[in-house]
Short mmCIF file of C-alpha atoms in Angstrom, two decimals:
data_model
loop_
_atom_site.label_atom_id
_atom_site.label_comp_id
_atom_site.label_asym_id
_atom_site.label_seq_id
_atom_site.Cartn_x
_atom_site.Cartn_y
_atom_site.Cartn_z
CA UNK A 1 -43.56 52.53 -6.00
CA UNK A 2 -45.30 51.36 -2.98
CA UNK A 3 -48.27 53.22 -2.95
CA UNK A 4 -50.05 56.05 -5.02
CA UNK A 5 -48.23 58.47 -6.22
CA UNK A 6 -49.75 62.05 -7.73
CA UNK A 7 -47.83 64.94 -9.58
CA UNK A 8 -47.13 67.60 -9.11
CA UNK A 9 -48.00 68.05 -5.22
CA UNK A 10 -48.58 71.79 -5.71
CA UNK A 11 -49.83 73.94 -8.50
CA UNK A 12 -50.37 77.21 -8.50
CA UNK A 13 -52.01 78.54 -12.18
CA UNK A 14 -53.53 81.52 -13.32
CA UNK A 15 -57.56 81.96 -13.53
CA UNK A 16 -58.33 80.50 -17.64
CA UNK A 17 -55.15 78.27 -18.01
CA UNK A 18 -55.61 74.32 -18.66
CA UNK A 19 -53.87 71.84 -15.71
CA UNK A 20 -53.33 68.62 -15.83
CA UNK A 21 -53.34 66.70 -12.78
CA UNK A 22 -51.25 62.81 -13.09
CA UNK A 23 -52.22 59.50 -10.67
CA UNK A 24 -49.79 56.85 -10.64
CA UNK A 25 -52.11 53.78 -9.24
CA UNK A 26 -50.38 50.64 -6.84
CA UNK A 27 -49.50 48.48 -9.88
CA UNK A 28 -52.02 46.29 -10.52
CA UNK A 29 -55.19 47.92 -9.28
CA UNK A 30 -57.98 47.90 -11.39
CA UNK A 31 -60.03 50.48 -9.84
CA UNK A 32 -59.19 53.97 -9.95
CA UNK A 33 -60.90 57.35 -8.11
CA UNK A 34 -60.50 60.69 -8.14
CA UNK A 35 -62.07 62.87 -5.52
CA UNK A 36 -61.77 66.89 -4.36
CA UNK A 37 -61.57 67.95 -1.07
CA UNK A 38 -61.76 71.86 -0.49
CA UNK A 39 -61.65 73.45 2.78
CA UNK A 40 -63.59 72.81 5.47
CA UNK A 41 -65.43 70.06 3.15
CA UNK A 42 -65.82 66.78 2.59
CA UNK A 43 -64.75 64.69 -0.58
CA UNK A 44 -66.86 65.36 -3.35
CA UNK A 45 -66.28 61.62 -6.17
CA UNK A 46 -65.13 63.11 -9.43
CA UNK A 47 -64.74 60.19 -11.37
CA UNK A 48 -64.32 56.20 -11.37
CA UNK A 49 -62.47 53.61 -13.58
CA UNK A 50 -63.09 50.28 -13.24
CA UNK A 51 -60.65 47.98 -15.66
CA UNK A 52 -61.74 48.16 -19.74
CA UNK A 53 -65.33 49.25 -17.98
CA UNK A 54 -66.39 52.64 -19.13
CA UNK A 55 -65.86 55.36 -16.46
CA UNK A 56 -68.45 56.41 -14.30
CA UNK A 57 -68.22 60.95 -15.05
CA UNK A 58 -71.17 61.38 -12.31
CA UNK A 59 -69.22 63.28 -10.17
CA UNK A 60 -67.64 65.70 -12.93
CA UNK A 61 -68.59 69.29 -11.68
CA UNK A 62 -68.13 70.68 -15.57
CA UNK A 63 -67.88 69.77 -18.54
CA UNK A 64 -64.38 71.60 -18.00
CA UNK A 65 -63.28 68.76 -16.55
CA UNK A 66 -61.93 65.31 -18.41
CA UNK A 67 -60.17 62.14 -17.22
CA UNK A 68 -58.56 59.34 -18.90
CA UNK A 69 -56.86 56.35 -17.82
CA UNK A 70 -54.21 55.22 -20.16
CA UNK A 71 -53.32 51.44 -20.33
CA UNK A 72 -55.41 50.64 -17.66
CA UNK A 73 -52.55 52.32 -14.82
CA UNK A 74 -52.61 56.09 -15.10
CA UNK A 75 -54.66 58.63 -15.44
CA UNK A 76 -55.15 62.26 -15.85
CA UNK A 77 -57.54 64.78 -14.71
CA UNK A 78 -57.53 67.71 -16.83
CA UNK A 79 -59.34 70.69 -16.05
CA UNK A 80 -59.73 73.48 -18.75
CA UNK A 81 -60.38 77.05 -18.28
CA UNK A 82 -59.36 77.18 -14.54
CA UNK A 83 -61.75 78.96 -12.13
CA UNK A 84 -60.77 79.89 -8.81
CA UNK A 85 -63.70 77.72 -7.25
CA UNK A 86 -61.02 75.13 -8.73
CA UNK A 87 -58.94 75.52 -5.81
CA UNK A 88 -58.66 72.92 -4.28
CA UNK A 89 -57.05 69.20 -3.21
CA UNK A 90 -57.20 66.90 -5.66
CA UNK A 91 -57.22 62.73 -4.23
CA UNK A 92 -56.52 59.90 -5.98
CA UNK A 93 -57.13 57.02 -4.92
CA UNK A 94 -56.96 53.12 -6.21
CA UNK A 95 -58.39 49.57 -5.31
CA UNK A 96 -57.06 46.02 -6.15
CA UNK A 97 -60.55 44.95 -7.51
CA UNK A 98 -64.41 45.05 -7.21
CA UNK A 99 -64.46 45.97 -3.47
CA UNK A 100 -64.23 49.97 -3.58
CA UNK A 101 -63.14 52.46 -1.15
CA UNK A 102 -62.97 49.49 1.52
CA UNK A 103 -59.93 48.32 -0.34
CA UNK A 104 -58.82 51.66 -1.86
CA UNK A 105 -55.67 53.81 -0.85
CA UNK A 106 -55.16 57.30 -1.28
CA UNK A 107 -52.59 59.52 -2.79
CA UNK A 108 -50.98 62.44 -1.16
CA UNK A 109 -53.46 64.56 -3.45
CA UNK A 110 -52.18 67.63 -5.49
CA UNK A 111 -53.33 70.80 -4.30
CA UNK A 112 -54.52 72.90 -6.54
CA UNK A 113 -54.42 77.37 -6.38
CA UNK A 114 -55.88 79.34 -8.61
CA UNK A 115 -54.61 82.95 -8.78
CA UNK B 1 -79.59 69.16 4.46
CA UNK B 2 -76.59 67.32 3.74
CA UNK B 3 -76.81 63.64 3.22
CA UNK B 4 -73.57 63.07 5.80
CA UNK B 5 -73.52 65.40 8.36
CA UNK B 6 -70.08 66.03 10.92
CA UNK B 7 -68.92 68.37 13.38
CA UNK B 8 -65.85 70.15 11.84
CA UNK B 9 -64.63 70.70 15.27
CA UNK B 10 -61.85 71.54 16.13
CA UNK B 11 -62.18 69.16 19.19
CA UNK B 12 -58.81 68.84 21.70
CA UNK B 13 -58.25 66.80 24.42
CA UNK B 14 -55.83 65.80 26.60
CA UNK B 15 -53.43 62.13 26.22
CA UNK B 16 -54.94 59.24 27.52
CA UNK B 17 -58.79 60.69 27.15
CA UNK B 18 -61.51 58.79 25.31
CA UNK B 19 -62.54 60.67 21.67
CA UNK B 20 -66.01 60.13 20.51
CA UNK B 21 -66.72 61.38 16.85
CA UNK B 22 -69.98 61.29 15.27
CA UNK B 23 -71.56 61.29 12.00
CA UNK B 24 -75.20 61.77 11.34
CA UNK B 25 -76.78 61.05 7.77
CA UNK B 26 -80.09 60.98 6.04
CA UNK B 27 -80.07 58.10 3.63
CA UNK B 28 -81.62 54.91 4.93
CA UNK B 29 -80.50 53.01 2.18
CA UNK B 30 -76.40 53.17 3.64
CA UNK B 31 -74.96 49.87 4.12
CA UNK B 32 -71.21 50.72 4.31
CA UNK B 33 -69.79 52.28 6.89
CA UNK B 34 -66.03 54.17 7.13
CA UNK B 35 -63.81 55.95 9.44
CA UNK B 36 -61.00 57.56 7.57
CA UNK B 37 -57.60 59.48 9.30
CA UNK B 38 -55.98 62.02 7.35
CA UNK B 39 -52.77 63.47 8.85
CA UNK B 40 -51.97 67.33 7.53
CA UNK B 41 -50.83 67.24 3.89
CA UNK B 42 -51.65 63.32 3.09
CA UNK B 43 -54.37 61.35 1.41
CA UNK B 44 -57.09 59.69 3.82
CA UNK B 45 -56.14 55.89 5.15
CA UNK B 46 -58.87 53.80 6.02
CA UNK B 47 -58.96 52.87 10.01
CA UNK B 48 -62.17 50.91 9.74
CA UNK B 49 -65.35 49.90 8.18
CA UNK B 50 -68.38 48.39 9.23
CA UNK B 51 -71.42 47.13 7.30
CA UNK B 52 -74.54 47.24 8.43
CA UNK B 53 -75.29 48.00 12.33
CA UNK B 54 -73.54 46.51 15.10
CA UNK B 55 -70.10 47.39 16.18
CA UNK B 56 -66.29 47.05 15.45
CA UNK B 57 -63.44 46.95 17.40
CA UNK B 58 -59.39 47.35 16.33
CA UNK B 59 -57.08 47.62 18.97
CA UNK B 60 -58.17 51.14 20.16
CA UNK B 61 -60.75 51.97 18.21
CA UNK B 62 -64.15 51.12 17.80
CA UNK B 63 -66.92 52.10 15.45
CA UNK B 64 -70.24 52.16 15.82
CA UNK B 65 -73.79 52.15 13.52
CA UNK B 66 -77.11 52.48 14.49
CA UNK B 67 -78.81 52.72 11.75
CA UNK B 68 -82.34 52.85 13.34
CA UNK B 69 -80.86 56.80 14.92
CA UNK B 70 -78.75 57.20 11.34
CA UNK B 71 -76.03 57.96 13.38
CA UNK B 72 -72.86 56.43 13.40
CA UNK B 73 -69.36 56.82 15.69
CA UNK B 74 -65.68 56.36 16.64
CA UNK B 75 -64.32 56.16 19.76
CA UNK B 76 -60.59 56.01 20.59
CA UNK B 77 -59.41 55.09 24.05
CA UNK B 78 -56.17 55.88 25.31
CA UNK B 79 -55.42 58.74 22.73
CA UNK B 80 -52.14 59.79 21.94
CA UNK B 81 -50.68 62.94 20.55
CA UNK B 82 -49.82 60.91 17.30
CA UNK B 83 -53.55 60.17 16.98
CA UNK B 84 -53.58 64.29 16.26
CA UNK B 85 -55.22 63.49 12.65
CA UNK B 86 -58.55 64.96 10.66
CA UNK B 87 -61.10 61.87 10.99
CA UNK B 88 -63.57 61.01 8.08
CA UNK B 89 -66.83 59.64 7.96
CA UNK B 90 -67.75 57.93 4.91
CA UNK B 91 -71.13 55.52 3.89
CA UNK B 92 -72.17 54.20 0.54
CA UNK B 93 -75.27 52.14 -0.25
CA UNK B 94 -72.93 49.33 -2.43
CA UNK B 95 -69.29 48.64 -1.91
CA UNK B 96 -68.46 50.55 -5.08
CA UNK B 97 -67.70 54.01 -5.67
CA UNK B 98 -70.84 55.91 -4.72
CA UNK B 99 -69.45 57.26 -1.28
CA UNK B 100 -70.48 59.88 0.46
CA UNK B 101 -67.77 61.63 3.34
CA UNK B 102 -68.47 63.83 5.85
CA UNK B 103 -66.44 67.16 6.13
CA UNK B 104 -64.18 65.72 8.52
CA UNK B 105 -63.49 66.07 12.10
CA UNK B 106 -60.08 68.05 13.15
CA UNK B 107 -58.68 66.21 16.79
CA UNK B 108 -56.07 67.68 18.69
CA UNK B 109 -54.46 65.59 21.74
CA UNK B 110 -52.24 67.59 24.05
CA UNK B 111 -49.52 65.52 25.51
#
């Protein structure tokens, strides 16, 4: 596809299950984000991938929360034991090279309800 | 504090008005500057960035840093009900992935 594309767009999941969250990148981007935007706030960086680099897990909230990036083009955020302060929208978001978010584009997000 | 700080708004005006939106921040060491638009139910798209101070114009819009005030802004001229968006500030010390947004500004304009 054209751009970046996340599944599902909606999940709704019941407080202690696992989710995982997919990012389909622009083909051939090396750099790969994943943010989380909750009401009323800002994006809060989860996680960067940058090529074969290791990722940069600053921004992980929990350690009930994992990413990979398979092959270099997709990845997964996985979050275990689902709280409902996990509610939220969950961006993607990927860049053609070493310039960041000034080259980056965004996914539609999956949002995220936890009942 | 927070480091990026934004009026959530909501702000509404009427077509054809000039928008200012502001961001104020606390870390001196910013560099990178970005506006970002995010219509209901979509990712953010990047309108502009600027680094350093100075300003930046694109058609309508232009963005502004003064870094000596830490304060930075957008203005749109001429707005247009399809300009009806949330608007993003964003700043990082390095072009990488170290950004910091603001909570985002909600604009309505009334046609």
């Amino acid at each position: 596809g054209a751009g970046v594309s996340q599944s599902p767009s909606n999940k709704v999941t019941e407080k202690g299950k696992d989710v995982e969250l997919r990012c389909d990148p622009i083909s051939g981007h090396t750099a790969l984000y994943w943010y989380r935007q909750s009401l009323g706030q800002g994006l809060e960086f989860l996680i960067y991938f940058q090529g074969n680099s290791a990722p940069d897990k600053s921004g992980l909230p929990s350690d009930r929360f994992s990413a990979e990036r398979t092959g270099g083009s997709v990845s997964t955020l996985t979050i275990q034991r689902t709280q409902q302060e996990d509610s939220a929208v969950y961006l993607c978001a990927s860049s053609p090279g070493y310039f960041g978010l000034t080259e980056a584009f965004f996914g539609q997000g999956t949002r995220l309800t936890v009942v | 504090q927070k480091e990026v700080e934004q009026d959530p708004g909501p702000l509404s005006v009427p077509e054809g008005a000039i928008v200012s939106l502001n961001c104020t921040y606390s870390n001196s060491a910013f560099q990178y500057f970005m506006w970002y638009r995010q219509y209901s139910r979509k990712g953010p798209e990047l309108l502009m960035y600027t680094y350093s101070s100075g300003n930046k114009e694109d058609g309508r819009f232009t963005a502004q840093v003064d870094k000596s005030s830490k304060y930075i802004s957008l203005f749109i001229r001429d707005s247009q009900p399809s300009d009806s968006a949330t608007y993003l500030c964003a700043m990082s010390e390095g072009n990488n992935n170290d950004m910091r947004f603001g909570a985002g500004t909600r604009l309505t304009v009334k046609p």
